[in-house]
Short mmCIF file of C-alpha atoms in Angstrom, two decimals:
data_model
loop_
_atom_site.label_atom_id
_atom_site.label_comp_id
_atom_site.label_asym_id
_atom_site.label_seq_id
_atom_site.Cartn_x
_atom_site.Cartn_y
_atom_site.Cartn_z
CA MET A 1 -4.80 17.53 -43.83
CA ASN A 2 -6.78 15.01 -41.87
CA PRO A 3 -4.67 11.82 -41.72
CA HIS A 4 -7.79 9.69 -41.60
CA HIS A 5 -9.21 11.23 -44.79
CA SER A 6 -8.66 9.30 -48.00
CA ASP A 7 -8.58 10.78 -51.49
CA VAL A 8 -9.82 7.45 -52.91
CA ARG A 9 -13.48 7.77 -53.77
CA PRO A 10 -15.77 4.72 -54.10
CA LEU A 11 -16.27 3.56 -57.68
CA ALA A 12 -19.81 3.72 -58.98
CA LEU A 13 -21.24 0.31 -59.79
CA THR A 14 -22.15 0.93 -63.42
CA ALA A 15 -22.13 -1.46 -66.38
CA GLY A 16 -19.61 -1.06 -69.14
CA ALA A 17 -16.03 -1.76 -70.02
CA PRO A 18 -13.38 -0.69 -67.55
CA SER A 19 -11.54 2.47 -68.37
CA VAL A 20 -7.83 2.57 -69.23
CA ALA A 21 -7.03 4.02 -65.82
CA VAL A 22 -8.81 1.17 -64.07
CA LYS A 23 -6.87 -1.39 -66.14
CA GLN A 24 -3.59 0.22 -65.32
CA ARG A 25 -4.36 0.26 -61.58
CA THR A 26 -5.36 -3.41 -61.71
CA LEU A 27 -2.21 -4.48 -63.55
CA SER A 28 -0.03 -2.51 -61.17
CA ALA A 29 -1.73 -4.14 -58.18
CA ILE A 30 -1.13 -7.61 -59.57
CA ASP A 31 2.63 -6.98 -59.69
CA GLY A 32 2.63 -6.59 -55.90
CA VAL A 33 0.66 -9.77 -55.10
CA ARG A 34 2.63 -12.89 -54.04
CA GLN A 35 1.76 -15.69 -56.42
CA LEU A 36 1.32 -19.34 -55.34
CA PRO A 37 2.77 -22.13 -57.48
CA PRO A 38 0.26 -23.75 -59.83
CA GLY A 39 -1.87 -26.30 -58.09
CA SER A 40 -1.05 -25.10 -54.56
CA PRO A 41 -4.00 -26.06 -52.39
CA ALA A 42 -5.70 -23.43 -50.28
CA PRO A 43 -5.48 -23.97 -46.53
CA ALA A 44 -8.02 -26.54 -45.40
CA PRO A 45 -10.78 -25.18 -43.22
CA ALA A 46 -10.05 -27.82 -40.53
CA ALA A 47 -6.36 -26.88 -40.42
CA ALA A 48 -7.28 -23.23 -40.16
CA LYS A 49 -9.60 -24.02 -37.27
CA ARG A 50 -6.90 -26.03 -35.50
CA THR A 51 -4.42 -23.20 -35.94
CA GLY A 52 -6.94 -20.76 -34.51
CA ARG A 53 -7.56 -22.97 -31.47
CA VAL A 54 -3.81 -23.30 -30.80
CA LEU A 55 -3.31 -19.57 -31.03
CA ARG A 56 -6.24 -18.91 -28.72
CA ARG A 57 -4.92 -21.43 -26.17
CA ARG A 58 -1.48 -19.86 -26.24
CA ALA A 59 -2.92 -16.41 -25.92
CA GLY A 60 -5.11 -17.59 -23.06
CA ARG A 61 -2.06 -18.88 -21.19
CA HIS A 62 -0.24 -15.56 -21.60
CA VAL A 63 -3.12 -13.28 -20.68
CA PRO A 64 -3.18 -14.16 -16.95
CA ALA A 65 0.61 -13.83 -16.75
CA ALA A 66 0.45 -10.44 -18.46
CA CYS A 67 -2.31 -9.32 -16.14
CA LEU A 68 -0.32 -10.49 -13.12
CA ALA A 69 2.79 -8.67 -14.32
CA ALA A 70 0.77 -5.50 -14.85
CA ALA A 71 -0.76 -5.80 -11.38
CA VAL A 72 2.67 -6.31 -9.78
CA ALA A 73 4.08 -3.34 -11.68
CA LEU A 74 1.18 -1.11 -10.60
CA THR A 75 1.51 -2.28 -6.99
CA GLY A 76 5.21 -1.53 -7.02
CA LEU A 77 4.56 1.90 -8.53
CA ALA A 78 1.97 2.67 -5.86
CA ALA A 79 4.33 1.57 -3.09
CA TRP A 80 7.15 3.66 -4.55
CA GLN A 81 4.90 6.70 -4.78
CA HIS A 82 3.74 6.17 -1.20
CA GLU A 83 7.32 5.86 0.01
CA ARG A 84 8.33 9.02 -1.84
CA SER A 85 5.32 10.81 -0.31
CA GLU A 86 6.28 9.61 3.18
CA GLN A 87 9.88 10.72 2.65
CA SER A 88 8.75 14.13 1.42
CA ALA A 89 6.41 14.53 4.41
CA ARG A 90 9.20 13.50 6.82
CA ARG A 91 11.63 15.99 5.28
CA ALA A 92 9.00 18.72 5.46
CA ARG A 93 8.37 17.99 9.15
CA GLN A 94 12.09 18.02 9.90
CA ALA A 95 12.54 21.31 8.03
CA TYR A 96 9.60 22.82 9.92
CA GLU A 97 10.99 21.65 13.27
CA ARG A 98 14.38 23.18 12.44
CA LEU A 99 12.71 26.43 11.41
CA GLU A 100 10.69 26.52 14.62
CA ALA A 101 13.78 25.86 16.72
CA VAL A 102 15.82 28.55 15.00
CA SER A 103 12.96 31.09 15.05
CA GLY A 104 12.31 30.52 18.75
CA LEU A 105 16.01 30.65 19.55
CA LEU A 106 16.62 33.91 17.69
CA ALA A 107 13.68 35.47 19.50
CA ALA A 108 15.15 34.61 22.92
CA PRO A 109 16.44 37.68 24.77
CA ASP A 110 19.61 35.87 25.89
CA ALA A 111 20.51 34.31 22.50
CA ARG A 112 24.29 34.36 21.99
CA THR A 113 26.35 33.59 18.90
CA ALA A 114 29.85 32.18 18.46
CA HIS A 115 31.88 31.51 15.29
CA ALA A 116 34.76 29.17 14.58
CA ARG A 117 36.52 27.45 11.66
CA ALA A 118 36.93 23.69 11.59
CA ALA A 119 40.17 21.96 10.66
CA ASN A 120 38.72 21.09 7.22
CA GLY A 121 37.96 24.78 6.51
CA ALA A 122 34.21 24.75 7.27
CA LEU A 123 32.83 27.84 8.98
CA ILE A 124 30.77 26.98 12.05
CA THR A 125 28.27 29.24 13.80
CA VAL A 126 26.54 28.26 17.04
CA VAL A 127 23.60 30.13 18.51
CA ALA A 128 22.48 29.18 22.03
CA SER A 129 20.00 30.31 24.64
CA GLY A 130 20.02 29.37 28.31
CA LEU A 131 16.42 30.46 28.76
CA ARG A 132 15.25 28.34 25.82
CA ASN A 133 17.76 25.61 26.65
CA VAL A 134 18.32 25.24 22.90
CA ALA A 135 21.37 25.53 20.63
CA VAL A 136 21.61 25.32 16.86
CA LEU A 137 24.63 24.92 14.64
CA THR A 138 25.06 26.35 11.15
CA VAL A 139 27.85 25.16 8.87
CA ALA A 140 29.09 26.54 5.55
CA GLY A 141 31.77 25.14 3.27
CA LEU A 142 31.66 21.64 4.73
CA PRO A 143 33.40 19.13 2.40
CA ALA A 144 31.45 15.98 1.57
CA PRO A 145 32.42 13.13 3.89
CA ALA A 146 34.22 10.10 2.51
CA PRO A 147 32.07 7.13 1.46
CA GLY A 148 30.82 5.26 4.52
CA LYS A 149 31.55 8.27 6.78
CA THR A 150 29.49 11.05 8.34
CA TYR A 151 30.10 14.18 10.37
CA GLN A 152 28.94 13.88 13.98
CA LEU A 153 28.31 16.67 16.45
CA TRP A 154 29.08 16.40 20.16
CA MET A 155 28.39 18.27 23.37
CA ASP A 156 31.02 18.30 26.09
CA VAL A 157 29.19 17.62 29.36
CA ASP A 158 31.53 17.47 32.38
CA GLY A 159 34.39 16.28 30.19
CA THR A 160 32.36 13.58 28.40
CA MET A 161 31.52 13.99 24.71
CA ARG A 162 27.88 13.12 24.15
CA PRO A 163 26.29 12.63 20.69
CA ALA A 164 24.50 15.80 19.52
CA GLY A 165 23.45 14.92 15.97
CA LEU A 166 24.72 14.24 12.47
CA ILE A 167 25.37 16.61 9.58
CA ASN A 168 26.63 15.81 6.07
CA GLY A 169 26.48 19.17 4.30
CA ASP A 170 25.95 22.89 4.64
CA GLY A 171 22.89 23.88 6.64
CA THR A 172 21.45 24.44 10.11
CA VAL A 173 20.66 21.69 12.63
CA PRO A 174 19.53 21.80 16.26
CA LEU A 175 22.02 20.30 18.68
CA HIS A 176 20.66 17.34 20.62
CA GLY A 177 21.00 17.75 24.34
CA SER A 178 20.85 20.57 26.83
CA PRO A 179 23.27 23.46 26.26
CA ALA A 180 22.73 24.45 29.90
CA THR A 181 24.76 21.46 31.04
CA ALA A 182 27.38 21.55 28.26
CA THR A 183 30.47 23.68 27.90
CA ALA A 184 31.62 23.00 24.33
CA VAL A 185 30.56 21.69 20.92
CA GLY A 186 32.67 19.23 18.92
CA LEU A 187 32.75 17.92 15.36
CA THR A 188 34.33 14.63 14.24
CA VAL A 189 34.24 12.23 11.31
CA GLU A 190 32.57 8.93 12.23
CA PRO A 191 31.30 5.79 10.49
CA ALA A 192 27.96 6.23 8.72
CA GLY A 193 25.16 6.25 11.27
CA GLY A 194 27.34 7.80 13.97
CA SER A 195 29.17 6.47 17.02
CA PRO A 196 28.34 6.42 20.75
CA ARG A 197 31.66 8.13 21.43
CA PRO A 198 34.25 9.91 19.23
CA THR A 199 36.61 7.61 17.32
CA THR A 200 38.72 10.32 15.60
CA ASP A 201 40.41 13.55 16.57
CA PRO A 202 37.98 16.49 16.58
CA LEU A 203 37.84 18.78 13.56
CA LEU A 204 36.34 21.41 15.85
CA LEU A 205 36.00 22.03 19.56
CA MET A 206 34.44 25.37 20.47
CA ALA A 207 32.93 26.84 23.62
CA LEU A 208 29.17 27.20 23.80
CA PRO A 209 28.12 30.85 23.79
CA VAL A 210 26.03 30.71 26.98
#
């Protein structure tokens, strides 16, 4: 049934005494009307006008504030959507770069693979190519780092551990630096954001497969 349709039909304007049904409807309607005490004056037209002006002034003061609040909310929403879009685009670029690095590495004729298990139980796989001068690390079963901590990768170059990237969960990441000049890969737990040099004992130290 159409909710806007009414079963009440307009009464024909004809002369004559009201029917019993009309009387009953009228009496029933009176019972629901709030009665004023005898002699209660109706609101003066001037008072009604003053009330209307006050309400309009108050509404007028609130309208600009409401508009400003709406504009600020919309601006914040647009900025949030833009930031989310930028983050999504950045993640997509990073994923594409990782895919390109891994694809190119696996296609190299001298690609070599090595496996090891870290002290925390994570399984580490390193694939490296001297011709491509690229190495990637894949980790599985890596426990989440403690709050305020991160896992940091290292390359051992002539006995010096150099930062090679961060990883906080299972996945594949390219190692920063040249595997041609490194002899080993390390993994430590560091403060969030990483460290310029290791501050904890290594969870893993494995030879590069080159």
